[in-house]
Amino acid sequence: MVETHISMCKVCPAYCPIEVTVENGRAIKVIGDRNSPLYKGYTCPKGRALPEAHNHPDRLLQSHKRQPDGSFAPLATATAIDEISAKLKAIIEQYGPESVAVYPGNGTVNNPVNISIAVAFLNALGTGLERFFSVQTIDQPGKVIAQALHGKWIAGPHPFHLSDTWVLVGANPVISKMGLGQNPAQIIKEAVANGMKLIVIDPRETESAKKACLHLQPQPGQDPTLLAGFLHIILNEELYDKEFVARHARGIDELRAAVQPFTPEYVSAVAGVPVDQIREAVSIFTSAKRGSLVTGTGPHFALHGTLLEYLALCINTLCGRWVREGERNGHPHVMLPDYQPRAQPMAPYKPWDETKPGRLYGLPKTIMGAATGTLADEILTPGKGQIRALICAGSNPMVSLPDQNRTLKAFQSLDLLVSLDVEMSNTARVAHYVIPDYLGLETPAVSQFLEASKYYGLWTQGLEWPYAMYAPPVLAPPEGSDLIEIWQFFYEVCKKLGIPLSMYGNAAGAGEHWDKYPQQVALDMNERPSTETMYEHMCIGSRVPLDEVKQHIHGKIYDDLDHQVLPRDADCDAYFALGDSHMMAELQVIHANRGDLPQPDADYPLLMTPRRTNEVLNSIGRTNPKLGGRHPYNPAFLNPLDLEKYGIKSGDHIQIRSPYGEVSGIAEAEDKLRPGTLSMSHCFGANPNEQNDTENQGTCTSRLLSADQSQIDPIFGQPRMGAIPVAISLIT
Ligand SMILES: Nc1nc2c(c(=O)[nH]1)N[C@H]1C(S)=C(S)[C@@H](COP(=O)(O)OP(=O)(O)OC[C@H]3O[C@@H](n4cnc5c(=O)[nH]c(N)nc54)[C@H](O)[C@@H]3O)O[C@H]1N2
Ligand SMILES: Nc1nc2c(c(=O)[nH]1)N[C@H]1C(S)=C(S)[C@@H](COP(=O)(O)OP(=O)(O)OC[C@H]3O[C@@H](n4cnc5c(=O)[nH]c(N)nc54)[C@H](O)[C@@H]3O)O[C@H]1N2
Ligand code: SF4
Ligand SMILES: [Mo]
């Protein structure tokens, strides 16, 4: 029997609506839902390859336990949970609850309840965010931190589709879908056709840059210097919105003083961008009326991501690029609670507490949770609080953390490593227990997370339309499988440990900036709630009830729901901070050290930068025959001039060395890449204790990174994962 169902792809947080063809209970085809009012049929290759993910012969269908000889034997999931709970109990009794850590990753995106319950589990243990090692601290933590230091505009930034300029600093939404989830290439194309002046700042000519009116190609990692140069011009030439700044911001004199050394000539010399391009970018941006300057992972990974984001926010604030009184809310709520946007900021606050230093490097407690870049050292460093048990929930730290060798050593020393995954990932292969999760088409879907992601900083997704969708499960789990969702796993463990769980529903905010506080819901610990019930908890108090959203199978744009932004409250005493003292001090540091980056030299003449691959999401999709099957490795992209210099051709195997490690890769020419740059995707390759087949598995770039203290942000722990000095040579 062949039937079609409307569902949602949940591989990434774009959550595209899809039409799934099912034959005798098996998905055989996925296309975009052409009746979706917002996405209009858009999908990417990863969504269209969902049938191959579900039907993959190596998909994990049973729990597995590692045997003394290193092989894995299947066991019932309930038995595995019994054993894991008993081990956790013993570990907690012996070493305390701080010896148990959780690392949720991108595999949790398929159901946001997973993250809530992972946090609830740690809260129940009494350790909370201190043992929550999430991707948040290796994926631009500077976004939330800088927003805390600068202040957050309640009515939000200008929406992209209503802007006349936009600056992408090291972000490539056409491939990543970050910032623009609903057919980014088309949205950008239409915006540019309608007159938007798009500026891209990226060492490569990206798919997004091809649509830009101006493309700056700086030296990797020199973006804070470049943005300080923009500010120098904006402030010295008085190109800012004086009325807006006087009304809503403080600290302009401190900022002006701090950017004085960043003259266009200095910035040009350090960042490697011609002065006239710097001036042109500023002129285009400041003479437009609407639109933001936003950042992506590329520049965030060069260690000064918080400063970068802070300077970006200062540029937007100086130019008054926030939704004003009388305008429509740019990012309206549907599945989140109602709130009244006002044209005013929420006050800045300090998002860390140095009176509560962590175990390592004096890293303070922050609103972002534990510093994931230090996870291996947290496991390897003896003393109170040493991590003895780690639960990896939809994450693959064996390839996503810096310094793969150190990660392996740390993981091999654990008393308990659990991997909740859908395949035998790099991390699952070194775990003690591997627990199989459902795949996306087997669970319900709801779009709330699309709205909530705006709280993680500018340009992290966020919906520009009052849109919502719900989709029921399309497939039953495969016959004979023994699956458990991530949140259900934590629930069952808590039940065994006799600890009650509470979740927080409808969270509209982050850190100390809340449009509305979440509602606490105590879970029934006698009878496990259904996933549907958990979604009801998640959407508790939503502006539109979940039941109403369920009525519209293709999703709905609730146009009539929009809000007009009210004026600033007469008694509002909150102001944006333009001159935060920590940020001003960091500006001095980057000035004193020409960007505070390793400079290319004779030993390491190239800088390695990160990039995303369309067919895979980090490591997700690598084993899918339709995705990674066709593109099994991550090429080492180089400018043809560099290839020629080293006597290398596209397709040649090369050795790549950094001060921290060595790997082999496969060279590929990329015409418009800035010379001196090696551009490569991450999360490929085998584990250090396995044979690596570069042509079929790619290369783990994390072996070229270090997790030493010197390579980690001293407050937020973001490890340096960009602008890495490297050398290459031909393997003969
Ligand atoms: N060198 C370098 N390192 C980086 C980066 C970089 O650019 N360069 N980027 C960093 C960034 S931004 C991030 S976010 C991290 C990513 O870090 P991770 O989240 O650790 O890496 P992923 O590869 O996304 O891992 C996702 C895992 O979830 C599994 N999975 C997929 N679907 C499901 C599901 O439905 N359920 C469950 N339970 N599991 C599922 C996959 O098999 C995979 O093992 O990497 C970081 N590391
Ligand atoms: N297809 C696909 N989509 C993904 C992912 C994926 O792996 N594949 N990963 C997901 C994840 S976890 C995340 S966090 C988002 C990330 O989303 P984005 O941040 O948009 O990621 P990228 O597409 O890599 O774009 C980053 C750009 O930064 C550039 N860059 C590198 N170094 C520098 C630098 O020093 N300065 C400047 N100015 N630019 C630099 C790179 O060349 C690249 O074009 O994407 C998500 N979406
Ligand atoms: S962009 Fe691709 S991976 Fe992301 S939700 Fe849409 S179809 Fe899925
Ligand atoms: Mo990420």
mmCIF file of N, CA, C and O in Angstrom, residues 224-270:
data_model
loop_
_atom_site.group_PDB
_atom_site.id
_atom_site.type_symbol
_atom_site.label_atom_id
_atom_site.label_comp_id
_atom_site.label_asym_id
_atom_site.label_seq_id
_atom_site.Cartn_x
_atom_site.Cartn_y
_atom_site.Cartn_z
ATOM 1 N N PRO A 224 37.296 40.883 14.401
ATOM 2 C CA PRO A 224 37.112 41.932 15.417
ATOM 3 C C PRO A 224 37.859 43.209 15.040
ATOM 4 O O PRO A 224 37.339 44.317 15.198
ATOM 5 N N THR A 225 39.065 43.061 14.485
ATOM 6 C CA THR A 225 39.818 44.241 14.048
ATOM 7 C C THR A 225 39.060 44.969 12.937
ATOM 8 O O THR A 225 38.938 46.190 12.945
ATOM 9 N N LEU A 226 38.513 44.204 12.017
ATOM 10 C CA LEU A 226 37.770 44.802 10.905
ATOM 11 C C LEU A 226 36.537 45.566 11.419
ATOM 12 O O LEU A 226 36.284 46.708 11.016
ATOM 13 N N LEU A 227 35.792 44.946 12.332
ATOM 14 C CA LEU A 227 34.590 45.612 12.850
ATOM 15 C C LEU A 227 34.964 46.830 13.696
ATOM 16 O O LEU A 227 34.250 47.849 13.685
ATOM 17 N N ALA A 228 36.083 46.744 14.418
ATOM 18 C CA ALA A 228 36.545 47.924 15.175
ATOM 19 C C ALA A 228 36.869 49.050 14.184
ATOM 20 O O ALA A 228 36.619 50.225 14.459
ATOM 21 N N GLY A 229 37.379 48.670 13.017
ATOM 22 C CA GLY A 229 37.654 49.662 11.974
ATOM 23 C C GLY A 229 36.360 50.291 11.450
ATOM 24 O O GLY A 229 36.300 51.500 11.202
ATOM 25 N N PHE A 230 35.329 49.462 11.288
ATOM 26 C CA PHE A 230 34.019 50.010 10.876
ATOM 27 C C PHE A 230 33.553 51.042 11.917
ATOM 28 O O PHE A 230 33.082 52.129 11.584
ATOM 29 N N LEU A 231 33.691 50.668 13.197
ATOM 30 C CA LEU A 231 33.229 51.564 14.269
ATOM 31 C C LEU A 231 34.029 52.860 14.282
ATOM 32 O O LEU A 231 33.481 53.938 14.539
ATOM 33 N N HIS A 232 35.314 52.742 14.013
ATOM 34 C CA HIS A 232 36.173 53.936 13.950
ATOM 35 C C HIS A 232 35.590 54.933 12.939
ATOM 36 O O HIS A 232 35.431 56.120 13.236
ATOM 37 N N ILE A 233 35.260 54.438 11.768
ATOM 38 C CA ILE A 233 34.731 55.335 10.733
ATOM 39 C C ILE A 233 33.350 55.859 11.134
ATOM 40 O O ILE A 233 33.064 57.057 11.039
ATOM 41 N N ILE A 234 32.487 54.953 11.603
ATOM 42 C CA ILE A 234 31.110 55.356 11.954
ATOM 43 C C ILE A 234 31.127 56.450 13.031
ATOM 44 O O ILE A 234 30.396 57.436 12.945
ATOM 45 N N LEU A 235 31.998 56.276 14.027
ATOM 46 C CA LEU A 235 32.015 57.244 15.132
ATOM 47 C C LEU A 235 32.737 58.531 14.732
ATOM 48 O O LEU A 235 32.254 59.628 14.997
ATOM 49 N N ASN A 236 33.891 58.402 14.079
ATOM 50 C CA ASN A 236 34.659 59.610 13.745
ATOM 51 C C ASN A 236 33.962 60.446 12.692
ATOM 52 O O ASN A 236 34.087 61.670 12.690
ATOM 53 N N GLU A 237 33.237 59.787 11.804
ATOM 54 C CA GLU A 237 32.554 60.557 10.752
ATOM 55 C C GLU A 237 31.086 60.788 11.084
ATOM 56 O O GLU A 237 30.311 61.220 10.238
ATOM 57 N N GLU A 238 30.741 60.466 12.314
ATOM 58 C CA GLU A 238 29.383 60.724 12.826
ATOM 59 C C GLU A 238 28.301 60.177 11.890
ATOM 60 O O GLU A 238 27.352 60.870 11.525
ATOM 61 N N LEU A 239 28.467 58.905 11.523
ATOM 62 C CA LEU A 239 27.508 58.283 10.602
ATOM 63 C C LEU A 239 26.413 57.533 11.364
ATOM 64 O O LEU A 239 25.736 56.702 10.808
ATOM 65 N N TYR A 240 26.298 57.777 12.652
ATOM 66 C CA TYR A 240 25.346 56.988 13.441
ATOM 67 C C TYR A 240 24.059 57.775 13.714
ATOM 68 O O TYR A 240 23.978 58.967 13.432
ATOM 69 N N ASP A 241 23.088 57.043 14.281
ATOM 70 C CA ASP A 241 21.757 57.610 14.549
ATOM 71 C C ASP A 241 21.805 58.273 15.935
ATOM 72 O O ASP A 241 21.614 57.612 16.960
ATOM 73 N N LYS A 242 22.064 59.569 15.932
ATOM 74 C CA LYS A 242 22.339 60.250 17.214
ATOM 75 C C LYS A 242 21.135 60.220 18.148
ATOM 76 O O LYS A 242 21.277 60.038 19.349
ATOM 77 N N GLU A 243 19.966 60.376 17.572
ATOM 78 C CA GLU A 243 18.775 60.424 18.428
ATOM 79 C C GLU A 243 18.542 59.068 19.108
ATOM 80 O O GLU A 243 18.303 58.988 20.304
ATOM 81 N N PHE A 244 18.672 58.014 18.304
ATOM 82 C CA PHE A 244 18.450 56.667 18.868
ATOM 83 C C PHE A 244 19.472 56.377 19.963
ATOM 84 O O PHE A 244 19.134 55.881 21.042
ATOM 85 N N VAL A 245 20.718 56.700 19.685
ATOM 86 C CA VAL A 245 21.794 56.390 20.641
ATOM 87 C C VAL A 245 21.599 57.191 21.927
ATOM 88 O O VAL A 245 21.713 56.655 23.040
ATOM 89 N N ALA A 246 21.259 58.475 21.804
ATOM 90 C CA ALA A 246 21.075 59.305 23.007
ATOM 91 C C ALA A 246 19.930 58.750 23.855
ATOM 92 O O ALA A 246 19.982 58.746 25.080
ATOM 93 N N ARG A 247 18.916 58.247 23.181
ATOM 94 C CA ARG A 247 17.724 57.797 23.912
ATOM 95 C C ARG A 247 17.912 56.411 24.552
ATOM 96 O O ARG A 247 17.356 56.124 25.602
ATOM 97 N N HIS A 248 18.702 55.547 23.891
ATOM 98 C CA HIS A 248 18.691 54.145 24.339
ATOM 99 C C HIS A 248 20.057 53.569 24.720
ATOM 100 O O HIS A 248 20.124 52.404 25.107
ATOM 101 N N ALA A 249 21.137 54.325 24.555
ATOM 102 C CA ALA A 249 22.449 53.710 24.797
ATOM 103 C C ALA A 249 23.333 54.598 25.660
ATOM 104 O O ALA A 249 23.140 55.813 25.741
ATOM 105 N N ARG A 250 24.312 53.984 26.309
ATOM 106 C CA ARG A 250 25.312 54.683 27.105
ATOM 107 C C ARG A 250 26.694 54.136 26.715
ATOM 108 O O ARG A 250 26.798 53.020 26.223
ATOM 109 N N GLY A 251 27.705 54.912 26.962
ATOM 110 C CA GLY A 251 29.071 54.387 26.780
ATOM 111 C C GLY A 251 29.698 54.715 25.435
ATOM 112 O O GLY A 251 30.745 54.162 25.088
ATOM 113 N N ILE A 252 29.094 55.625 24.676
ATOM 114 C CA ILE A 252 29.636 55.910 23.343
ATOM 115 C C ILE A 252 31.050 56.504 23.427
ATOM 116 O O ILE A 252 31.897 56.213 22.576
ATOM 117 N N ASP A 253 31.324 57.294 24.472
ATOM 118 C CA ASP A 253 32.653 57.918 24.553
ATOM 119 C C ASP A 253 33.735 56.863 24.793
ATOM 120 O O ASP A 253 34.818 56.930 24.208
ATOM 121 N N GLU A 254 33.414 55.887 25.640
ATOM 122 C CA GLU A 254 34.387 54.804 25.898
ATOM 123 C C GLU A 254 34.648 54.021 24.611
ATOM 124 O O GLU A 254 35.783 53.670 24.291
ATOM 125 N N LEU A 255 33.575 53.743 23.875
ATOM 126 C CA LEU A 255 33.743 52.980 22.633
ATOM 127 C C LEU A 255 34.562 53.793 21.623
ATOM 128 O O LEU A 255 35.495 53.273 20.989
ATOM 129 N N ARG A 256 34.238 55.077 21.517
ATOM 130 C CA ARG A 256 34.958 55.924 20.556
ATOM 131 C C ARG A 256 36.457 55.916 20.891
ATOM 132 O O ARG A 256 37.299 55.756 20.012
ATOM 133 N N ALA A 257 36.760 56.063 22.171
ATOM 134 C CA ALA A 257 38.172 56.093 22.576
ATOM 135 C C ALA A 257 38.844 54.750 22.256
ATOM 136 O O ALA A 257 39.966 54.703 21.742
ATOM 137 N N ALA A 258 38.120 53.672 22.531
ATOM 138 C CA ALA A 258 38.736 52.343 22.362
ATOM 139 C C ALA A 258 39.005 52.005 20.894
ATOM 140 O O ALA A 258 39.921 51.243 20.581
ATOM 141 N N VAL A 259 38.207 52.552 19.969
ATOM 142 C CA VAL A 259 38.424 52.187 18.555
ATOM 143 C C VAL A 259 39.353 53.177 17.839
ATOM 144 O O VAL A 259 39.629 52.990 16.648
ATOM 145 N N GLN A 260 39.832 54.188 18.540
ATOM 146 C CA GLN A 260 40.689 55.169 17.861
ATOM 147 C C GLN A 260 41.910 54.544 17.170
ATOM 148 O O GLN A 260 42.274 54.937 16.066
ATOM 149 N N PRO A 261 42.576 53.562 17.810
ATOM 150 C CA PRO A 261 43.750 53.007 17.119
ATOM 151 C C PRO A 261 43.398 52.231 15.841
ATOM 152 O O PRO A 261 44.288 51.946 15.031
ATOM 153 N N PHE A 262 42.135 51.895 15.646
ATOM 154 C CA PHE A 262 41.758 51.047 14.506
ATOM 155 C C PHE A 262 41.445 51.920 13.285
ATOM 156 O O PHE A 262 40.333 51.939 12.766
ATOM 157 N N THR A 263 42.455 52.650 12.845
ATOM 158 C CA THR A 263 42.263 53.504 11.668
ATOM 159 C C THR A 263 42.085 52.619 10.432
ATOM 160 O O THR A 263 42.534 51.460 10.412
ATOM 161 N N PRO A 264 41.448 53.128 9.386
ATOM 162 C CA PRO A 264 41.265 52.296 8.181
ATOM 163 C C PRO A 264 42.600 51.749 7.669
ATOM 164 O O PRO A 264 42.658 50.589 7.229
ATOM 165 N N GLU A 265 43.642 52.536 7.768
ATOM 166 C CA GLU A 265 44.944 52.086 7.240
ATOM 167 C C GLU A 265 45.487 50.930 8.092
ATOM 168 O O GLU A 265 45.997 49.938 7.568
ATOM 169 N N TYR A 266 45.373 51.084 9.419
ATOM 170 C CA TYR A 266 45.841 50.012 10.309
ATOM 171 C C TYR A 266 45.041 48.732 10.057
ATOM 172 O O TYR A 266 45.591 47.641 9.892
ATOM 173 N N VAL A 267 43.725 48.885 10.003
ATOM 174 C CA VAL A 267 42.844 47.721 9.829
ATOM 175 C C VAL A 267 43.141 47.042 8.495
ATOM 176 O O VAL A 267 43.212 45.811 8.391
ATOM 177 N N SER A 268 43.341 47.852 7.473
ATOM 178 C CA SER A 268 43.645 47.308 6.157
ATOM 179 C C SER A 268 44.924 46.464 6.203
ATOM 180 O O SER A 268 44.981 45.359 5.662
ATOM 181 N N ALA A 269 45.919 46.978 6.908
ATOM 182 C CA ALA A 269 47.204 46.256 6.981
ATOM 183 C C ALA A 269 47.057 44.951 7.757
ATOM 184 O O ALA A 269 47.625 43.924 7.379
ATOM 185 N N VAL A 270 46.279 44.978 8.835
ATOM 186 C CA VAL A 270 46.173 43.779 9.685
ATOM 187 C C VAL A 270 45.187 42.769 9.090
ATOM 188 O O VAL A 270 45.452 41.558 9.051
#
